[in-house]
PDB file of C-alpha atoms and ligand atoms in Angstrom:
ATOM      1  CA  MET A  22      16.179   4.483  -2.344  1.00  0.00           C
ATOM      2  CA  LYS A  23      15.443   6.665   0.598  1.00  0.00           C
ATOM      3  CA  ILE A  24      14.952   5.106   3.989  1.00  0.00           C
ATOM      4  CA  TYR A  25      13.609   7.587   6.648  1.00  0.00           C
ATOM      5  CA  VAL A  26      13.279   6.724  10.271  1.00  0.00           C
ATOM      6  CA  CYS A  27      10.759   8.822  11.965  1.00  0.00           C
ATOM      7  CA  GLU A  28      10.098   9.639  15.640  1.00  0.00           C
ATOM      8  CA  ASN A  29       6.825   8.028  15.811  1.00  0.00           C
ATOM      9  CA  TYR A  30       3.740   6.865  13.708  1.00  0.00           C
ATOM     10  CA  ASP A  31       2.382  10.327  13.280  1.00  0.00           C
ATOM     11  CA  ALA A  32       5.522  11.835  12.166  1.00  0.00           C
ATOM     12  CA  MET A  33       5.990   8.905   9.659  1.00  0.00           C
ATOM     13  CA  SER A  34       2.428   9.130   8.332  1.00  0.00           C
ATOM     14  CA  ALA A  35       2.869  13.052   8.116  1.00  0.00           C
ATOM     15  CA  GLN A  36       6.113  12.902   6.017  1.00  0.00           C
ATOM     16  CA  ALA A  37       4.855  10.333   3.763  1.00  0.00           C
ATOM     17  CA  ALA A  38       1.777  12.493   2.951  1.00  0.00           C
ATOM     18  CA  GLU A  39       3.909  15.303   1.868  1.00  0.00           C
ATOM     19  CA  LEU A  40       5.002  13.422  -0.865  1.00  0.00           C
ATOM     20  CA  PHE A  41       1.320  12.577  -2.041  1.00  0.00           C
ATOM     21  CA  SER A  42       0.417  16.226  -1.346  1.00  0.00           C
ATOM     22  CA  THR A  43       3.367  17.331  -3.636  1.00  0.00           C
ATOM     23  CA  GLN A  44       2.297  15.129  -6.193  1.00  0.00           C
ATOM     24  CA  ILE A  45      -1.521  16.119  -6.073  1.00  0.00           C
ATOM     25  CA  LYS A  46      -0.331  20.057  -6.107  1.00  0.00           C
ATOM     26  CA  GLU A  47       1.983  19.578  -9.051  1.00  0.00           C
ATOM     27  CA  LYS A  48      -0.437  17.331 -11.095  1.00  0.00           C
ATOM     28  CA  PRO A  49      -4.232  17.511  -9.921  1.00  0.00           C
ATOM     29  CA  ASP A  50      -5.148  14.874 -12.174  1.00  0.00           C
ATOM     30  CA  SER A  51      -2.554  12.409 -10.918  1.00  0.00           C
ATOM     31  CA  VAL A  52      -3.281   8.590 -10.687  1.00  0.00           C
ATOM     32  CA  LEU A  53      -2.711   7.448  -6.953  1.00  0.00           C
ATOM     33  CA  GLY A  54      -1.985   3.625  -6.363  1.00  0.00           C
ATOM     34  CA  LEU A  55      -3.623   3.267  -2.612  1.00  0.00           C
ATOM     35  CA  ALA A  56      -2.931   0.931  -0.041  1.00  0.00           C
ATOM     36  CA  THR A  57      -4.977  -0.703   3.013  1.00  0.00           C
ATOM     37  CA  GLY A  58      -3.961  -2.099   6.190  1.00  0.00           C
ATOM     38  CA  SER A  59      -3.150  -0.221   9.575  1.00  0.00           C
ATOM     39  CA  SER A  60      -0.116   1.590   8.344  1.00  0.00           C
ATOM     40  CA  PRO A  61      -1.544   4.087   5.890  1.00  0.00           C
ATOM     41  CA  ILE A  62      -4.488   5.082   7.899  1.00  0.00           C
ATOM     42  CA  GLY A  63      -2.438   8.011   9.645  1.00  0.00           C
ATOM     43  CA  LEU A  64      -1.310   9.215   6.070  1.00  0.00           C
ATOM     44  CA  TYR A  65      -4.892   9.336   4.858  1.00  0.00           C
ATOM     45  CA  LYS A  66      -5.676  11.353   7.987  1.00  0.00           C
ATOM     46  CA  ALA A  67      -2.790  14.029   7.089  1.00  0.00           C
ATOM     47  CA  LEU A  68      -4.301  14.021   3.387  1.00  0.00           C
ATOM     48  CA  VAL A  69      -7.783  14.425   4.686  1.00  0.00           C
ATOM     49  CA  LYS A  70      -6.701  17.556   6.785  1.00  0.00           C
ATOM     50  CA  LYS A  71      -4.783  19.192   3.892  1.00  0.00           C
ATOM     51  CA  TYR A  72      -7.881  18.773   1.988  1.00  0.00           C
ATOM     52  CA  GLU A  73     -10.027  20.610   4.896  1.00  0.00           C
ATOM     53  CA  ASN A  74      -7.326  23.057   4.969  1.00  0.00           C
ATOM     54  CA  LYS A  75      -7.916  23.742   1.200  1.00  0.00           C
ATOM     55  CA  GLU A  76      -4.259  22.816   0.437  1.00  0.00           C
ATOM     56  CA  ILE A  77      -5.155  20.247  -1.861  1.00  0.00           C
ATOM     57  CA  SER A  78      -8.285  18.913  -4.033  1.00  0.00           C
ATOM     58  CA  PHE A  79      -9.069  15.267  -5.016  1.00  0.00           C
ATOM     59  CA  ALA A  80     -11.292  16.651  -7.666  1.00  0.00           C
ATOM     60  CA  LYS A  81      -9.331  15.295 -10.569  1.00  0.00           C
ATOM     61  CA  ILE A  82      -7.685  12.498  -9.037  1.00  0.00           C
ATOM     62  CA  LYS A  83      -7.972   9.056 -10.128  1.00  0.00           C
ATOM     63  CA  THR A  84      -6.984   6.039  -7.560  1.00  0.00           C
ATOM     64  CA  VAL A  85      -6.042   2.561  -8.252  1.00  0.00           C
ATOM     65  CA  ASN A  86      -6.123   0.276  -4.838  1.00  0.00           C
ATOM     66  CA  LEU A  87      -3.528  -2.648  -4.714  1.00  0.00           C
ATOM     67  CA  ASP A  88      -5.977  -5.479  -3.758  1.00  0.00           C
ATOM     68  CA  GLU A  89      -9.160  -6.763  -2.791  1.00  0.00           C
ATOM     69  CA  TYR A  90     -10.281  -9.841  -0.949  1.00  0.00           C
ATOM     70  CA  CYS A  91     -12.215 -12.434  -3.079  1.00  0.00           C
ATOM     71  CA  GLY A  92     -15.792 -12.764  -2.109  1.00  0.00           C
ATOM     72  CA  LEU A  93     -16.294  -9.711  -0.257  1.00  0.00           C
ATOM     73  CA  THR A  94     -19.006  -7.202  -1.537  1.00  0.00           C
ATOM     74  CA  ALA A  95     -17.895  -3.475  -1.090  1.00  0.00           C
ATOM     75  CA  ASP A  96     -20.502  -2.624   1.680  1.00  0.00           C
ATOM     76  CA  ASN A  97     -18.547  -5.486   3.777  1.00  0.00           C
ATOM     77  CA  ASP A  98     -16.942  -3.682   6.376  1.00  0.00           C
ATOM     78  CA  GLN A  99     -13.765  -5.925   6.012  1.00  0.00           C
ATOM     79  CA  SER A 100     -13.524  -5.267   2.232  1.00  0.00           C
ATOM     80  CA  TYR A 101     -10.657  -2.762   0.976  1.00  0.00           C
ATOM     81  CA  ALA A 102     -13.446  -1.020  -0.948  1.00  0.00           C
ATOM     82  CA  TYR A 103     -15.011  -0.323   2.510  1.00  0.00           C
ATOM     83  CA  PHE A 104     -11.922   0.736   4.208  1.00  0.00           C
ATOM     84  CA  MET A 105     -11.051   3.045   1.450  1.00  0.00           C
ATOM     85  CA  ASN A 106     -14.581   4.993   1.547  1.00  0.00           C
ATOM     86  CA  GLN A 107     -14.120   5.042   5.421  1.00  0.00           C
ATOM     87  CA  ASN A 108     -10.507   6.339   5.745  1.00  0.00           C
ATOM     88  CA  LEU A 109     -10.206   8.598   2.500  1.00  0.00           C
ATOM     89  CA  PHE A 110     -12.757   8.909  -0.269  1.00  0.00           C
ATOM     90  CA  SER A 111     -15.921   9.583   2.017  1.00  0.00           C
ATOM     91  CA  HIS A 112     -13.964  12.623   3.524  1.00  0.00           C
ATOM     92  CA  VAL A 113     -12.568  14.215   0.382  1.00  0.00           C
ATOM     93  CA  ASP A 114     -13.810  15.651  -3.106  1.00  0.00           C
ATOM     94  CA  ILE A 115     -12.901  12.830  -5.056  1.00  0.00           C
ATOM     95  CA  ASP A 116     -15.301  11.443  -7.667  1.00  0.00           C
ATOM     96  CA  LYS A 117     -16.142   8.209  -6.624  1.00  0.00           C
ATOM     97  CA  ALA A 118     -16.385   7.357 -10.383  1.00  0.00           C
ATOM     98  CA  ASN A 119     -12.536   7.767 -10.239  1.00  0.00           C
ATOM     99  CA  THR A 120     -11.791   5.165  -7.891  1.00  0.00           C
ATOM    100  CA  ASN A 121     -10.821   1.722  -8.453  1.00  0.00           C
ATOM    101  CA  LEU A 122     -10.398  -1.252  -6.885  1.00  0.00           C
ATOM    102  CA  PRO A 123     -10.224  -4.973  -8.166  1.00  0.00           C
ATOM    103  CA  ASP A 124     -13.624  -6.612  -7.869  1.00  0.00           C
ATOM    104  CA  GLY A 125     -13.704  -9.246  -4.977  1.00  0.00           C
ATOM    105  CA  THR A 126     -17.186 -10.457  -6.150  1.00  0.00           C
ATOM    106  CA  ASN A 127     -16.180 -11.360 -10.062  1.00  0.00           C
ATOM    107  CA  PRO A 128     -15.347 -15.174  -9.574  1.00  0.00           C
ATOM    108  CA  ASP A 129     -13.960 -15.203 -13.024  1.00  0.00           C
ATOM    109  CA  ALA A 130     -10.327 -14.535 -12.075  1.00  0.00           C
ATOM    110  CA  GLU A 131      -8.884 -14.556 -15.484  1.00  0.00           C
ATOM    111  CA  ALA A 132     -11.386 -12.009 -16.637  1.00  0.00           C
ATOM    112  CA  GLU A 133     -11.131  -9.741 -13.427  1.00  0.00           C
ATOM    113  CA  CYS A 134      -7.271  -9.628 -13.478  1.00  0.00           C
ATOM    114  CA  ALA A 135      -7.495  -8.918 -17.285  1.00  0.00           C
ATOM    115  CA  ARG A 136      -9.971  -5.968 -16.536  1.00  0.00           C
ATOM    116  CA  TYR A 137      -7.521  -4.517 -13.840  1.00  0.00           C
ATOM    117  CA  ASP A 138      -4.625  -4.443 -15.843  1.00  0.00           C
ATOM    118  CA  ALA A 139      -6.504  -2.963 -18.820  1.00  0.00           C
ATOM    119  CA  LEU A 140      -7.807  -0.352 -16.465  1.00  0.00           C
ATOM    120  CA  ILE A 141      -4.379   0.538 -14.848  1.00  0.00           C
ATOM    121  CA  ALA A 142      -3.233   0.816 -18.567  1.00  0.00           C
ATOM    122  CA  SER A 143      -6.185   3.216 -19.977  1.00  0.00           C
ATOM    123  CA  LEU A 144      -5.117   5.378 -16.768  1.00  0.00           C
ATOM    124  CA  GLY A 145      -1.567   5.851 -18.327  1.00  0.00           C
ATOM    125  CA  GLY A 146      -0.121   4.044 -15.076  1.00  0.00           C
ATOM    126  CA  ILE A 147       0.527   4.996 -11.798  1.00  0.00           C
ATOM    127  CA  ASP A 148       1.943   8.328 -10.554  1.00  0.00           C
ATOM    128  CA  ILE A 149       2.846   7.511  -7.115  1.00  0.00           C
ATOM    129  CA  GLN A 150       2.111   3.962  -5.308  1.00  0.00           C
ATOM    130  CA  LEU A 151       1.306   3.697  -1.774  1.00  0.00           C
ATOM    131  CA  LEU A 152       2.409   0.556  -0.094  1.00  0.00           C
ATOM    132  CA  GLY A 153       2.609  -1.178   3.553  1.00  0.00           C
ATOM    133  CA  ILE A 154       4.568  -4.341   3.892  1.00  0.00           C
ATOM    134  CA  GLY A 155       3.635  -7.643   5.123  1.00  0.00           C
ATOM    135  CA  VAL A 156       5.416  -9.331   7.940  1.00  0.00           C
ATOM    136  CA  ASN A 157       6.843 -11.982   5.217  1.00  0.00           C
ATOM    137  CA  GLY A 158       7.614  -9.194   2.990  1.00  0.00           C
ATOM    138  CA  HIS A 159       4.483  -9.113   0.742  1.00  0.00           C
ATOM    139  CA  ILE A 160       3.367  -5.986  -0.993  1.00  0.00           C
ATOM    140  CA  GLY A 161      -0.147  -5.579  -1.966  1.00  0.00           C
ATOM    141  CA  PHE A 162      -1.165  -9.148  -1.673  1.00  0.00           C
ATOM    142  CA  ASN A 163       1.888 -10.532  -3.810  1.00  0.00           C
ATOM    143  CA  GLU A 164       2.825 -13.053  -1.299  1.00  0.00           C
ATOM    144  CA  PRO A 165       6.634 -14.737  -1.339  1.00  0.00           C
ATOM    145  CA  SER A 166       6.802 -17.249  -4.326  1.00  0.00           C
ATOM    146  CA  ASP A 167       9.287 -18.722  -6.793  1.00  0.00           C
ATOM    147  CA  THR A 168       7.811 -16.726  -9.426  1.00  0.00           C
ATOM    148  CA  ILE A 169       6.870 -12.876  -9.945  1.00  0.00           C
ATOM    149  CA  SER A 170       3.485 -11.858 -10.747  1.00  0.00           C
ATOM    150  CA  LEU A 171       3.830  -9.067 -13.312  1.00  0.00           C
ATOM    151  CA  GLY A 172       0.192  -8.208 -13.700  1.00  0.00           C
ATOM    152  CA  THR A 173      -2.925  -8.400 -11.618  1.00  0.00           C
ATOM    153  CA  ASN A 174      -3.134 -11.876  -9.977  1.00  0.00           C
ATOM    154  CA  HIS A 175      -5.640 -14.061  -8.103  1.00  0.00           C
ATOM    155  CA  VAL A 176      -3.695 -15.127  -5.079  1.00  0.00           C
ATOM    156  CA  ALA A 177      -3.896 -17.759  -2.316  1.00  0.00           C
ATOM    157  CA  LEU A 178      -2.921 -16.083   0.651  1.00  0.00           C
ATOM    158  CA  THR A 179      -0.104 -17.629   2.877  1.00  0.00           C
ATOM    159  CA  GLN A 180      -0.920 -18.984   6.375  1.00  0.00           C
ATOM    160  CA  SER A 181       1.303 -16.085   7.927  1.00  0.00           C
ATOM    161  CA  THR A 182      -1.048 -13.524   5.991  1.00  0.00           C
ATOM    162  CA  PHE A 183      -4.108 -15.153   6.623  1.00  0.00           C
ATOM    163  CA  GLU A 184      -3.254 -15.063  10.476  1.00  0.00           C
ATOM    164  CA  ALA A 185      -1.958 -11.376  10.559  1.00  0.00           C
ATOM    165  CA  ASN A 186      -5.328 -10.244   8.843  1.00  0.00           C
ATOM    166  CA  ALA A 187      -7.565 -12.380  11.198  1.00  0.00           C
ATOM    167  CA  ARG A 188      -7.266  -9.743  13.983  1.00  0.00           C
ATOM    168  CA  PHE A 189      -9.728  -7.529  11.742  1.00  0.00           C
ATOM    169  CA  PHE A 190     -12.208  -9.975  11.068  1.00  0.00           C
ATOM    170  CA  ALA A 191     -14.887 -11.257  14.035  1.00  0.00           C
ATOM    171  CA  SER A 192     -14.217 -14.862  13.556  1.00  0.00           C
ATOM    172  CA  ILE A 193     -11.106 -16.647  11.628  1.00  0.00           C
ATOM    173  CA  ASP A 194     -13.680 -18.511   9.510  1.00  0.00           C
ATOM    174  CA  ASP A 195     -14.901 -15.003   7.877  1.00  0.00           C
ATOM    175  CA  VAL A 196     -11.252 -14.456   6.801  1.00  0.00           C
ATOM    176  CA  PRO A 197     -10.902 -14.845   3.014  1.00  0.00           C
ATOM    177  CA  ARG A 198      -8.731 -17.186   1.766  1.00  0.00           C
ATOM    178  CA  TYR A 199      -7.919 -15.512  -1.723  1.00  0.00           C
ATOM    179  CA  ALA A 200      -7.569 -12.054  -2.940  1.00  0.00           C
ATOM    180  CA  TYR A 201      -7.079 -10.236  -6.166  1.00  0.00           C
ATOM    181  CA  SER A 202      -3.747  -8.049  -6.170  1.00  0.00           C
ATOM    182  CA  MET A 203      -2.182  -5.834  -8.310  1.00  0.00           C
ATOM    183  CA  GLY A 204       1.031  -7.420  -9.644  1.00  0.00           C
ATOM    184  CA  CYS A 205       4.742  -6.572  -8.782  1.00  0.00           C
ATOM    185  CA  GLY A 206       5.162  -5.449 -12.548  1.00  0.00           C
ATOM    186  CA  SER A 207       2.622  -2.641 -11.971  1.00  0.00           C
ATOM    187  CA  ILE A 208       3.822  -1.453  -8.757  1.00  0.00           C
ATOM    188  CA  LEU A 209       7.489  -1.204  -9.866  1.00  0.00           C
ATOM    189  CA  ASN A 210       6.338   0.610 -12.881  1.00  0.00           C
ATOM    190  CA  ALA A 211       4.834   3.434 -10.849  1.00  0.00           C
ATOM    191  CA  LYS A 212       6.597   6.543 -11.380  1.00  0.00           C
ATOM    192  CA  LYS A 213       6.966   7.081  -7.465  1.00  0.00           C
ATOM    193  CA  ILE A 214       6.812   4.377  -4.705  1.00  0.00           C
ATOM    194  CA  VAL A 215       6.224   5.427  -0.870  1.00  0.00           C
ATOM    195  CA  LEU A 216       6.317   2.456   1.637  1.00  0.00           C
ATOM    196  CA  VAL A 217       5.206   2.958   5.105  1.00  0.00           C
ATOM    197  CA  ALA A 218       5.968   0.565   7.970  1.00  0.00           C
ATOM    198  CA  ASN A 219       5.259   1.189  11.512  1.00  0.00           C
ATOM    199  CA  GLY A 220       5.832  -1.161  14.839  1.00  0.00           C
ATOM    200  CA  LYS A 221       8.191  -3.573  16.106  1.00  0.00           C
ATOM    201  CA  GLY A 222       6.653  -6.425  14.049  1.00  0.00           C
ATOM    202  CA  LYS A 223       7.927  -4.846  10.878  1.00  0.00           C
ATOM    203  CA  ALA A 224      11.700  -4.251  12.171  1.00  0.00           C
ATOM    204  CA  GLU A 225      13.008  -7.634  10.982  1.00  0.00           C
ATOM    205  CA  ILE A 226      11.068  -7.495   7.627  1.00  0.00           C
ATOM    206  CA  LEU A 227      12.672  -4.169   6.702  1.00  0.00           C
ATOM    207  CA  GLU A 228      16.220  -5.413   7.086  1.00  0.00           C
ATOM    208  CA  LYS A 229      15.396  -8.556   5.141  1.00  0.00           C
ATOM    209  CA  ALA A 230      13.789  -6.599   2.082  1.00  0.00           C
ATOM    210  CA  PHE A 231      16.007  -3.669   2.180  1.00  0.00           C
ATOM    211  CA  PHE A 232      19.473  -5.144   2.961  1.00  0.00           C
ATOM    212  CA  GLY A 233      19.010  -8.766   2.177  1.00  0.00           C
ATOM    213  CA  PRO A 234      18.877 -10.576  -1.243  1.00  0.00           C
ATOM    214  CA  VAL A 235      16.865  -9.166  -3.745  1.00  0.00           C
ATOM    215  CA  THR A 236      14.318 -12.300  -4.463  1.00  0.00           C
ATOM    216  CA  SER A 237      10.642 -13.008  -5.046  1.00  0.00           C
ATOM    217  CA  GLN A 238      10.643 -14.765  -1.894  1.00  0.00           C
ATOM    218  CA  VAL A 239      10.562 -11.087  -0.394  1.00  0.00           C
ATOM    219  CA  PRO A 240       8.369  -9.392  -2.714  1.00  0.00           C
ATOM    220  CA  ALA A 241       9.240  -5.908  -1.251  1.00  0.00           C
ATOM    221  CA  SER A 242      13.056  -6.650  -1.983  1.00  0.00           C
ATOM    222  CA  LEU A 243      12.035  -6.082  -5.386  1.00  0.00           C
ATOM    223  CA  LEU A 244      11.484  -2.564  -5.173  1.00  0.00           C
ATOM    224  CA  ARG A 245      15.332  -2.217  -5.082  1.00  0.00           C
ATOM    225  CA  LEU A 246      15.364  -2.762  -8.812  1.00  0.00           C
ATOM    226  CA  VAL A 247      13.996   0.434  -9.041  1.00  0.00           C
ATOM    227  CA  SER A 248      15.508   2.138  -6.015  1.00  0.00           C
ATOM    228  CA  ASP A 249      15.748   5.474  -7.517  1.00  0.00           C
ATOM    229  CA  LYS A 250      12.202   5.985  -7.257  1.00  0.00           C
ATOM    230  CA  VAL A 251      11.389   4.609  -3.913  1.00  0.00           C
ATOM    231  CA  TYR A 252      10.828   6.100  -0.540  1.00  0.00           C
ATOM    232  CA  ILE A 253      10.504   4.068   2.688  1.00  0.00           C
ATOM    233  CA  PHE A 254       9.183   5.591   5.744  1.00  0.00           C
ATOM    234  CA  ALA A 255       9.404   3.692   8.970  1.00  0.00           C
ATOM    235  CA  ASP A 256       8.568   4.681  12.488  1.00  0.00           C
ATOM    236  CA  LYS A 257      11.278   4.423  15.272  1.00  0.00           C
ATOM    237  CA  GLU A 258      10.253   0.781  16.379  1.00  0.00           C
ATOM    238  CA  ALA A 259       9.987  -0.660  12.628  1.00  0.00           C
ATOM    239  CA  GLY A 260      13.245   1.134  11.998  1.00  0.00           C
ATOM    240  CA  GLU A 261      15.224  -0.199  14.848  1.00  0.00           C
ATOM    241  CA  ILE A 262      17.287  -2.747  13.342  1.00  0.00           C
ATOM    242  CA  ILE A 263      17.898  -1.082  10.187  1.00  0.00           C
ATOM    243  CA  THR A 264      19.230   1.967  12.091  1.00  0.00           C
ATOM    244  CA  LYS A 265      21.217   0.145  14.369  1.00  0.00           C
ATOM    245  CA  ASN A 266      22.791  -2.162  11.789  1.00  0.00           C
ATOM    246  CA  HIS A 267      22.777   0.087   8.744  1.00  0.00           C
ATOM    247  CA  PRO A 268      23.273   3.574  10.091  1.00  0.00           C
ATOM    248  CA  GLU A 269      24.765   4.845   7.026  1.00  0.00           C
ATOM    249  CA  ASP A 270      21.798   4.103   4.643  1.00  0.00           C
ATOM    250  CA  VAL A 271      19.235   5.466   7.014  1.00  0.00           C
ATOM    251  CA  ILE A 272      18.174   9.211   7.495  1.00  0.00           C
ATOM    252  CA  VAL A 273      16.767   9.650  11.121  1.00  0.00           C
ATOM    253  CA  LEU A 274      14.336  12.308  10.701  1.00  0.00           C
TER     254      LEU A 274
HETATM  255  C1  LIG B 114      -2.390  -6.664   3.954  1.00  0.00           C
HETATM  256  C2  LIG B 114      -2.736  -5.794   2.491  1.00  0.00           C
HETATM  257  C3  LIG B 114      -1.130  -5.267   2.323  1.00  0.00           C
HETATM  258  C4  LIG B 114      -0.707  -4.714   3.599  1.00  0.00           C
HETATM  259  C5  LIG B 114      -0.491  -5.591   4.811  1.00  0.00           C
HETATM  260  C6  LIG B 114       0.093  -4.820   6.095  1.00  0.00           C
HETATM  261  O1  LIG B 114      -2.129  -8.245   3.877  1.00  0.00           O
HETATM  262  N1  LIG B 114      -3.349  -6.490   1.434  1.00  0.00           N
HETATM  263  O2  LIG B 114      -1.479  -4.244   1.335  1.00  0.00           O
HETATM  264  O3  LIG B 114       0.464  -3.925   3.327  1.00  0.00           O
HETATM  265  O4  LIG B 114      -1.714  -6.121   4.974  1.00  0.00           O
HETATM  266  O5  LIG B 114      -0.968  -4.283   6.837  1.00  0.00           O
HETATM  267  P1  LIG B 114      -0.753  -3.692   8.089  1.00  0.00           P
HETATM  268  O6  LIG B 114      -0.293  -2.126   7.719  1.00  0.00           O
HETATM  269  O7  LIG B 114      -2.031  -3.652   8.789  1.00  0.00           O
HETATM  270  O8  LIG B 114       0.407  -4.363   8.845  1.00  0.00           O
END
């Protein structure tokens, strides 16, 4: 596992975006696993810039997103489908038919999870997966648990995730309680995994996930099972504790 601590959010985003642009150049029909949240927004901006500069094209790219809230339609401005259009898809030459997210409006959880797993399999798996990290160590919406969900799952959000995500909604009553999330198995199976984390609020969980025990109670710690293909990018604030306590394991850029 490579852990990079960058000067600030923009530097973190630019460094992580390099791995994605290299992937796209080397394999123009790559399957990108994508993430939402505030952490990857800068990375998407950097990729849009590279597209505008004609450095990369998304014409043959296929995407699978990590997760979607249950009950939100794609035109709801809090849905992850909406987020992806706003932050990436509308700004590049991607064929929307090649973009995929779990369908939050499908009330049949079993069918939706099976559909999404079959879809990931039909694409031949994920070439490079982008991740953020929740303050409780969740990846996608795989919450701390006694068990590990390998495939797509229907998740009841924990109180801490519910509260953390409430900041994006007009009222707490609008925050969904459930989501569909790609499973940890599909994430760990990706050929490359890139996690971005910024801000003070992520400093403790980075130490817990990458230097504490590997446990399903901290889903991001499972990335250490496949550490050879994992790249972590933190800004200075998120990286503060790990830089101080584990200087030999951190590359300060
Ligand atoms: C949400 C998403 C995760 C994301 C996390 C962190 O719960 N489902 O995929 O990583 O929030 O979000 P942020 O980057 O805004 O801190």
